[in-house]
Coordinates of C-alpha atoms in Angstrom, one line a residue:
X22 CA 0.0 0.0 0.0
X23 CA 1.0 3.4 -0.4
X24 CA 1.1 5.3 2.9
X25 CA 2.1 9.1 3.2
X26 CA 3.0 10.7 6.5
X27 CA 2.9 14.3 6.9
X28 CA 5.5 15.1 9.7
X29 CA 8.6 13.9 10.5
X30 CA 8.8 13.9 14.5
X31 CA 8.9 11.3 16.9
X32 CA 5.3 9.4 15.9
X33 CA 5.8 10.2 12.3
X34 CA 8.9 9.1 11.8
X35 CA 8.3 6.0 13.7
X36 CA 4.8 5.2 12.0
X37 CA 6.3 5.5 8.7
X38 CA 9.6 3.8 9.1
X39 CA 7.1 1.0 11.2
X40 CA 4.8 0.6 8.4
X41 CA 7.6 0.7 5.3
X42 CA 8.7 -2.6 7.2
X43 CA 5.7 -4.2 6.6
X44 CA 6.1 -3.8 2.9
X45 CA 4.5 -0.7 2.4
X46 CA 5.6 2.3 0.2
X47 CA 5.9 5.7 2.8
X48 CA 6.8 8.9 1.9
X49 CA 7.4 10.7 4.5
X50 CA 6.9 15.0 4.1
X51 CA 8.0 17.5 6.2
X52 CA 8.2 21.1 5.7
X53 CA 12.2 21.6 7.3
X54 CA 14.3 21.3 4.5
X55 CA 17.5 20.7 6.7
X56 CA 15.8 17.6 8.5
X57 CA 15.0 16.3 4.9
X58 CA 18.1 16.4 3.4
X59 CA 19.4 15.1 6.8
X60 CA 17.1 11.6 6.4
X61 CA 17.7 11.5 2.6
X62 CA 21.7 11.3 4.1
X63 CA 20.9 8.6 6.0
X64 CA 21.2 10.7 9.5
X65 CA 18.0 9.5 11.5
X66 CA 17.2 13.1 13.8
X67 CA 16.1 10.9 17.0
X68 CA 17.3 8.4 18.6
X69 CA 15.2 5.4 19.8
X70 CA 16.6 2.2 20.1
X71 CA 16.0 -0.2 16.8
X72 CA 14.5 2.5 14.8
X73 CA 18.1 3.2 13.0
X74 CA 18.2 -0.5 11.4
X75 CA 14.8 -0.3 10.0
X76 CA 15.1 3.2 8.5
X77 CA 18.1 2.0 6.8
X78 CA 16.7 -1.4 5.5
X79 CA 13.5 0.5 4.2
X80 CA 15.8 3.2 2.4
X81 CA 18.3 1.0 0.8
X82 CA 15.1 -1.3 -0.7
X83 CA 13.0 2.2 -1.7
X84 CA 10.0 1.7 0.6
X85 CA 10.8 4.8 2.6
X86 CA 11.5 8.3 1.4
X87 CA 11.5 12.2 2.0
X88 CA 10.5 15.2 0.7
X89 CA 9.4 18.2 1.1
X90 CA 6.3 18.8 -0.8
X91 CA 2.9 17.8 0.1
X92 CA 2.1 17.1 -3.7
X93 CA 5.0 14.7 -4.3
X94 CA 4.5 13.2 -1.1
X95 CA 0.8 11.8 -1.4
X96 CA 0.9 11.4 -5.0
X97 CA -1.2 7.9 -5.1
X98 CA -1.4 7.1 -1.5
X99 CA -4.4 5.4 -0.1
X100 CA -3.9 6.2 3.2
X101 CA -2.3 9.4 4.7
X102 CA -1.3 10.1 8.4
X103 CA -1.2 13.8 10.2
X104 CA 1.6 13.3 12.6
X105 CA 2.0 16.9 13.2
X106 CA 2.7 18.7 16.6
X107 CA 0.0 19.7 18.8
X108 CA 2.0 22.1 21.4
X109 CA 0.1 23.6 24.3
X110 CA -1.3 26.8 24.0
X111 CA -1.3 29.9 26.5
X112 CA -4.2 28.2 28.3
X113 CA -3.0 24.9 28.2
X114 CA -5.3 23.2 25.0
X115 CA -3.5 22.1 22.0
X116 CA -3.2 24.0 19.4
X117 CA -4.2 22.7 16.2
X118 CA -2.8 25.0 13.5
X119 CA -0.4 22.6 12.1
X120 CA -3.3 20.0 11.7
X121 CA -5.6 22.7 10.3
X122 CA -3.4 24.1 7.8
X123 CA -2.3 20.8 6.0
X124 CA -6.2 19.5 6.2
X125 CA -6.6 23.1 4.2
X126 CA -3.7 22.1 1.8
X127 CA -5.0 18.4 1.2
X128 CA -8.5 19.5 0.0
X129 CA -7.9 20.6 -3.1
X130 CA -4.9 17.7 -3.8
X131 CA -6.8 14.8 -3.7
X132 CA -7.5 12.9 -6.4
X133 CA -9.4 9.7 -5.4
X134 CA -11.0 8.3 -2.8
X135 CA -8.3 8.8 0.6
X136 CA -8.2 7.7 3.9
X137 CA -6.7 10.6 5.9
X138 CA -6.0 9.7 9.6
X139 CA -5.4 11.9 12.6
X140 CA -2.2 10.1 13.8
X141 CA -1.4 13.0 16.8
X142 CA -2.9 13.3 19.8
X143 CA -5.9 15.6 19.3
X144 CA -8.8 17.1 21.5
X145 CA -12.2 15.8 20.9
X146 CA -13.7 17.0 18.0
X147 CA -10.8 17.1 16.1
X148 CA -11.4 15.0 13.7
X149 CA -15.0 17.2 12.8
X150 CA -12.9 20.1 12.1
X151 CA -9.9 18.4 9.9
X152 CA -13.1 16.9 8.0
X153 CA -14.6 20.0 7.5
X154 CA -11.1 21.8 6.1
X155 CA -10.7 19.4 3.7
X156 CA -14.0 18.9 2.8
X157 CA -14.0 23.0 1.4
X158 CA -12.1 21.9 -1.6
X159 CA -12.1 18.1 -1.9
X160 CA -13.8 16.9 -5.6
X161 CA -13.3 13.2 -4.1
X162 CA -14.6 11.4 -1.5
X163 CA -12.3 10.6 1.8
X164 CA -12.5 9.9 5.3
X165 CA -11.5 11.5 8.4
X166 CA -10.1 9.0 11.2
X167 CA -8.7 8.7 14.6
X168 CA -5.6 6.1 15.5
X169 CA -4.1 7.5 18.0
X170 CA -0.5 6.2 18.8
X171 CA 0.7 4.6 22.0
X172 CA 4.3 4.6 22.0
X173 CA 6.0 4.2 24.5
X174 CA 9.9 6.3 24.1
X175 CA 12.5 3.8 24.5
X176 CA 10.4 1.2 23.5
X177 CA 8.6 2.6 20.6
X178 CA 9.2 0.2 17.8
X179 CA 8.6 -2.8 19.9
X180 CA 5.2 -0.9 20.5
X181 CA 4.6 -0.3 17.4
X182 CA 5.4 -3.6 15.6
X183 CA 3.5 -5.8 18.6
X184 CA 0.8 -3.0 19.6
X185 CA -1.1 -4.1 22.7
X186 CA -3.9 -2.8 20.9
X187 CA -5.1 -0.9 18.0
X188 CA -7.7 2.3 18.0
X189 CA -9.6 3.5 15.3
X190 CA -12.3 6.1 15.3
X191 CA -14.0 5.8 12.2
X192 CA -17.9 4.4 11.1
X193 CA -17.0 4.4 7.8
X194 CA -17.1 0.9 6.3
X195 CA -15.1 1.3 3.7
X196 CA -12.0 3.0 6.2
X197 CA -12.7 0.3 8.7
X198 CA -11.8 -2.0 5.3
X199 CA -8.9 -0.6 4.5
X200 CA -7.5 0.1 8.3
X201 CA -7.8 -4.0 9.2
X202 CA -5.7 -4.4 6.0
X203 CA -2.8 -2.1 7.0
X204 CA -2.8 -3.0 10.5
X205 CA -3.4 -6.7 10.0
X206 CA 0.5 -7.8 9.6
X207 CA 0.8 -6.3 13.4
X208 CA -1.9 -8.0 14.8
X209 CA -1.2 -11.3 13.9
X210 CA -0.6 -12.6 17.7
X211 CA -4.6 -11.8 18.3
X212 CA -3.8 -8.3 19.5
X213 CA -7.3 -6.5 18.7
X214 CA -8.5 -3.8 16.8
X215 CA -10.4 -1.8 18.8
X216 CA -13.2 0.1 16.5
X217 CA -15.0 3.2 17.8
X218 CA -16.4 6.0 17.0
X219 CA -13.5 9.5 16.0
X220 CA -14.5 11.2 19.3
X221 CA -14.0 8.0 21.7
X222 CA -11.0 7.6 19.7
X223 CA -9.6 11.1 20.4
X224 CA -10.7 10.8 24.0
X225 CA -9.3 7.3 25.1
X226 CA -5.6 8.4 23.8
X227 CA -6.2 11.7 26.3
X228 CA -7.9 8.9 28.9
X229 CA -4.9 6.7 28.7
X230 CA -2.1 8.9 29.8
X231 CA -4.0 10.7 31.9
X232 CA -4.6 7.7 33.8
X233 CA -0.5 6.8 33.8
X234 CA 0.0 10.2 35.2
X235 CA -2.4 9.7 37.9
X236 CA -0.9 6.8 38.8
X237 CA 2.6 7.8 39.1
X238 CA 1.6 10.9 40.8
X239 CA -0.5 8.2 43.2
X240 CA 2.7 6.9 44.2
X241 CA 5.1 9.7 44.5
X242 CA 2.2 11.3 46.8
X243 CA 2.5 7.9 49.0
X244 CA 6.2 8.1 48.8
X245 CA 6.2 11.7 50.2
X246 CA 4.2 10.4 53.0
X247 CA 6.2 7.0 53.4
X248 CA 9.1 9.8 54.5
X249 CA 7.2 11.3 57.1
X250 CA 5.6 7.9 58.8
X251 CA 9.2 5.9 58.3
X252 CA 7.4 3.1 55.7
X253 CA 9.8 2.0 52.6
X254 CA 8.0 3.0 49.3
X255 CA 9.5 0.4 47.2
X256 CA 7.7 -2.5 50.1
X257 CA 4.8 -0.8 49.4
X258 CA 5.0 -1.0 45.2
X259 CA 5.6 -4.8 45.8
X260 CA 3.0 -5.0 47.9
X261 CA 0.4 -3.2 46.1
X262 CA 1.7 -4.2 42.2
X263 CA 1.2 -7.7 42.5
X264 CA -2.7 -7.0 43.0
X265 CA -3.9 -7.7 39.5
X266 CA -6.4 -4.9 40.1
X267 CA -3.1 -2.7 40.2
X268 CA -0.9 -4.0 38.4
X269 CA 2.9 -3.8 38.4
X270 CA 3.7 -0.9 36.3
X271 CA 4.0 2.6 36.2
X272 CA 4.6 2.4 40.3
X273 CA 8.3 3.7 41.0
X274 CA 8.5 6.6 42.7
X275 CA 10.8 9.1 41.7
X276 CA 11.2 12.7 41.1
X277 CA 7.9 13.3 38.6
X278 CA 7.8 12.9 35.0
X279 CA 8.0 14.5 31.7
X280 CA 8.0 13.8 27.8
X281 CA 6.3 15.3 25.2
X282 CA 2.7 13.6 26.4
X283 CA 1.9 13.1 30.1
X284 CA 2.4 17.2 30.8
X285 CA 1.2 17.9 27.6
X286 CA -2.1 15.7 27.6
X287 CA -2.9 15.8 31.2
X288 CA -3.0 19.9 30.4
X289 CA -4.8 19.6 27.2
X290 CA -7.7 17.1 28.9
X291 CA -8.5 19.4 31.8
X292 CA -8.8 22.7 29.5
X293 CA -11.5 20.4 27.5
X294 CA -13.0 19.8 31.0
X295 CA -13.1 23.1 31.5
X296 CA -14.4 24.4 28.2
X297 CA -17.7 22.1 28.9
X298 CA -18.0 23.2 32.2
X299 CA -16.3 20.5 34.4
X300 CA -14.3 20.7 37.1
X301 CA -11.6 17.6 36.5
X302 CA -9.9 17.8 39.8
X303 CA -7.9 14.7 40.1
X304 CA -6.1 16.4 36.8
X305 CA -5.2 19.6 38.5
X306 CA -4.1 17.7 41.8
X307 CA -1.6 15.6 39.6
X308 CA -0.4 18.8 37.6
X309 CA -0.1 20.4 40.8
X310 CA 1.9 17.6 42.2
X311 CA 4.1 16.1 39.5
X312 CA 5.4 20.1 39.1
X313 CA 6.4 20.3 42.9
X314 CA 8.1 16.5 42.6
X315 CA 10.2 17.5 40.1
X316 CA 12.7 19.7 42.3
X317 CA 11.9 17.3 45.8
X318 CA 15.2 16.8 46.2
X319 CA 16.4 20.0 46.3
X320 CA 15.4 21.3 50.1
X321 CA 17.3 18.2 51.1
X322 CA 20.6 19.4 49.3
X323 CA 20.5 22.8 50.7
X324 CA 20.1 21.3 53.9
X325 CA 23.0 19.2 53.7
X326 CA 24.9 22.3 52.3
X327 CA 23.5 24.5 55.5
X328 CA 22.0 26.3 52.9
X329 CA 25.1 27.5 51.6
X330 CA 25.5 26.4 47.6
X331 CA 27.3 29.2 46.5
X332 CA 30.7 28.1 44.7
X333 CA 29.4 24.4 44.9
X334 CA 29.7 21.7 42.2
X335 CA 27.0 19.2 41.6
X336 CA 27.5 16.3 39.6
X337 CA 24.3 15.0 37.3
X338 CA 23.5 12.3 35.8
X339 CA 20.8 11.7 33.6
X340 CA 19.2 14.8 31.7
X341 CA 16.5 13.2 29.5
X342 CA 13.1 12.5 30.9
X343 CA 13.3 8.6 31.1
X344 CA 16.2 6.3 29.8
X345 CA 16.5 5.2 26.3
X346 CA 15.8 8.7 24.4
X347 CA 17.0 11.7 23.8
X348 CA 14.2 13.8 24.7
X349 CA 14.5 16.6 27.1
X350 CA 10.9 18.4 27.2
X351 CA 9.7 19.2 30.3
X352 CA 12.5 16.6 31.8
X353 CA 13.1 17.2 35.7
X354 CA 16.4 17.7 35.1
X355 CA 16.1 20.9 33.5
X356 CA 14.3 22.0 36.5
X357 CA 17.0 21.0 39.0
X358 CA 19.8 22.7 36.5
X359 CA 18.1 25.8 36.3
X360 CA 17.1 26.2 40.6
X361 CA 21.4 24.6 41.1
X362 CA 22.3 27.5 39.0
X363 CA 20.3 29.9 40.3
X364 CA 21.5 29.2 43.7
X365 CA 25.2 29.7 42.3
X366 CA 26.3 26.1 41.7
X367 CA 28.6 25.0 39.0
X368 CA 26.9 22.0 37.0
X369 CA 28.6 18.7 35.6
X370 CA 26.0 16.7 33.7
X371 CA 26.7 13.2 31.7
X372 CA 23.7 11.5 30.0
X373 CA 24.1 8.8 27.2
X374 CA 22.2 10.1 24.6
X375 CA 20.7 13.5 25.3
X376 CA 23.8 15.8 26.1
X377 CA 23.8 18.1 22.3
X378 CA 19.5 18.7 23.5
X379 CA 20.8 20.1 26.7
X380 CA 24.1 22.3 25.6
X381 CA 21.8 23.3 22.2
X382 CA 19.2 24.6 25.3
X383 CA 21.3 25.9 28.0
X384 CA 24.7 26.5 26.2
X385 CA 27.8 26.7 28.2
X386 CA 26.1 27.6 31.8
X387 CA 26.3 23.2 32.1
X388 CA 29.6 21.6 31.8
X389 CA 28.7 18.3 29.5
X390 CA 31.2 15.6 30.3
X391 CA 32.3 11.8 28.5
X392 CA 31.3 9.3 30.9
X393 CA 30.3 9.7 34.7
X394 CA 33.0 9.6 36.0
X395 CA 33.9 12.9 34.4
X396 CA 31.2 14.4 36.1
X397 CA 32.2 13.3 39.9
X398 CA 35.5 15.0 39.5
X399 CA 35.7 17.7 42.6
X400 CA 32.1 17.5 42.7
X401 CA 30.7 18.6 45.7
X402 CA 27.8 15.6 45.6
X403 CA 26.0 13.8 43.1
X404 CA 22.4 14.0 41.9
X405 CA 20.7 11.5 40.0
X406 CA 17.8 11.6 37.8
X407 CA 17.3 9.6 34.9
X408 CA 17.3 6.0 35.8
X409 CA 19.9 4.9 32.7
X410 CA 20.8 1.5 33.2
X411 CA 24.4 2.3 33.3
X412 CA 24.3 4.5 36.6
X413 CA 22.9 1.2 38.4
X414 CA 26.2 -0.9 39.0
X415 CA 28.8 2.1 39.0
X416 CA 32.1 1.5 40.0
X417 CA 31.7 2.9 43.8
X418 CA 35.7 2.7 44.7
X419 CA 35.8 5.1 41.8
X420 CA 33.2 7.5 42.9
X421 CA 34.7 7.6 46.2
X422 CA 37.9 8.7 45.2
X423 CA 36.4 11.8 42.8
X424 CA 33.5 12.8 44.8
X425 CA 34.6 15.5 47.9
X426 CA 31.8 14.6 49.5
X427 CA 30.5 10.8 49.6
X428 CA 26.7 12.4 49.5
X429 CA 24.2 11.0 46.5
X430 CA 20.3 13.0 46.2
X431 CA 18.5 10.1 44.1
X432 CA 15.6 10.9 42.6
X433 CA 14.8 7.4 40.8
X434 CA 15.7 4.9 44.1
X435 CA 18.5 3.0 42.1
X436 CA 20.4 1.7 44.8
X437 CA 19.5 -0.2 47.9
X438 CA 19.6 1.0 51.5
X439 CA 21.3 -1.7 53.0
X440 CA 24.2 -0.9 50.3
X441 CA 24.5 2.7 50.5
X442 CA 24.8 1.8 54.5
X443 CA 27.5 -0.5 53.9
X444 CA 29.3 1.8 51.4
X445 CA 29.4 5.1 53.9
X446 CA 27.1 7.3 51.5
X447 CA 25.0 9.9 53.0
X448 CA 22.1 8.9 50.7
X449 CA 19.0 10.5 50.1
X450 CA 16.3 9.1 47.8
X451 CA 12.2 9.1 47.1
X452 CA 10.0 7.8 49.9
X453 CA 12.7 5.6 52.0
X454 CA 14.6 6.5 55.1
X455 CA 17.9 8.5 54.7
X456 CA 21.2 7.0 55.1
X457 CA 23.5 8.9 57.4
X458 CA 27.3 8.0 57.1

């Protein structure tokens, strides 16, 4: 089949990579020219783990290719995806003018019947508005539908290749045809196809990740209040996750999350809330929350500093939001940087992959080091807070004889208790006692 996706970021560059290894012709449009030529190089602009090998294999045998006109790009595509950004407005809804403006373009463009599919995470209704911009200039018939994606960063291909389910707003017959046949190669395991209609479509993507940021907000509330009672907050996420009403995931305290979807959705769902007259306030608790996790470790280092961090070097490690990406939006370590430096501290940050995000961001004010190692020379103590496997069996003998202080702040509980007692660490972390040295 001949797919096009319009948009290049991190859905549409795994959707159509995804699908052109299924046997599948994608062209891929995007309006940068410099991130064009880039793919057409052979230079993938993310990185996600197992994406790289499949954009390659699809390039080298044609099924996947770039460019930068919309004409060109769905020239004899049945089906074509809108993976465009949906950033968060002033008052917190997403704005749609991305969406709205190629909808505009495609009217006019088509030339047979098309399937066009809202791919991005879109308030309800959505899909009644793109409908209605094409529709001012279409000739042909088409469809409007919603598949929202449920990727997963770090684990994206898997999760797109073996989907746990599939979601498609549509009453159209003849789209509900054509979307089994496309999907059908990843659903071969029994995985369903989950028909609706476009606004319970748009609604269970917002739904779903609302309800993941609840539930890690859920914890990181009982963590806080583990500290205050003495109870151990990883016990308690074994205790509680093997209750298959609960479920094990999505339970690990830490220092809040980030990404380009939890802040973004869990905003965009309460300003629909609020523009039908609903008071959503589980949503504003969790947005309230997660934003004060984020820096929770902070009072703890200016106490241990006397409140004195003038002239003080902290060592970090971990600046994307979780491990495996490269992606730094709304990442808690960008909150932590900015409040260190405010409070006069010199910063030396390692991460494996998302270092050039960070120095293109915040320039030379961080000092971006090779390994983490690097990082714990003459600093003054060490904060952690990207869970990267890496950071989880570190040399210790090594860290003791760079840090000046043997003092960790750990905002994602990597090590265990009974270690960091054993080792002579001060060690601070999410919902569990201290360790004094």
């Amino acid at each position: 089949m001949k797919i096009a996706v319009v948009g290049t970021g991190y859905v549409g560059l795994v959707t159509g990579t995804c699908f052109s290894e299924t046997g599948n012709h994608v062209t891929c449009v995007d309006i940068n020219e410099a991130k064009i030529n880039q793919m057409k190089a052979g230079i993938v602009p993310i990185y996600e783990p197992g994406l790289e090998d499949l954009f390659h294999r699809n390039v080298e045998e044609g099924r996947l290719n770039f460019t930068t006109s919309l004409v060109d790009g769905i020239e004899g595509a049945k089906v074509i995806f809108l993976a465009l950004p949906t950033p968060p407005g002033e008052d917190g809804s997403a704005d749609l003018k991305y969406i709205l403006q190629v909808a505009n373009d495609l009217g006019p463009l088509l030339k047979e019947y098309t399937v066009i599919i809202d791919k991005s995470t879109v308030p309800v209704g959505t899909s009644e508005l793109v409908k209605n911009a094409i529709a001012k200039h279409a000739k042909v018939p088409f469809d409007v539908v919603s598949n929202p994606e449920f990727l997963r960063e770090g684990v994206a291909v898997e999760d797109f290749m073996k989907p746990d389910r599939v979601v498609i707003g549509t009453e159209s017959e003849r789209a509900k045809e054509l979307m089994t046949k496309l999907y059908a190669p990843l659903v071969r395991q029994g995985n369903p196809i989950i028909f609706m209609d476009e606004r319970s479509a748009e609604m269970t993507k917002y739904a779903a990740n609302a309800f993941l940021a609840t539930k890690i907000t859920f914890m990181n509330e009982i963590a806080n209040l583990c500290e205050l009672v003495g109870a151990n907050v990883d016990d308690i996420r074994r205790g509680i996750g093997t209750d298959s009403r609960i479920g094990k995931r999505f339970l690990f305290a830490g220092i809040g999350y980030g990404g380009s979807c939890f802040p973004k959705d869990v905003q965009a769902l309460a300003k629909t809330s609020e523009e039908n007259n609903y008071k959503f306030h589980i949503l504003d608790s969790v947005m309230r929350v997660n934003e004060n996790q984020k820096t929770k470790l902070l009072p703890q280092v200016r106490q241990y500093f006397k409140e004195d961090l003038a002239g003080k070097t902290i060592a970090i490690w971990g600046l994307a939001f979780k491990p495996y990406t490269d992606d730094i939006r709304e990442a808690p370590a960008l909150y932590n940087i900015e409040a260190l430096l405010e409070a006069g501290c010199t910063i030396k940050a390692y991460d494996p992959e998302a270092m050039p995000n960070v120095q293109a961001l915040l320039g030379d004010s961080v000092q971006f080091c090779k390994n983490p190692y690097e990082a714990l020379e003459d600093a003054d103590a060490l904060l952690i807070v990207t869970e990267w496997p890496q950071f989880r069996t570190p040399d210790f003998e090594k860290m003791d004889s760079l840090l000046k202080n043997k003092v960790i702040f750990d905002g994602r509980n990597l090590y265990e208790l009974s270690q960091m007692k054993e080792l002579g660490y001060t060690y601070y972390s999410i919902g569990r006692q201290t360790v004094l040295s």
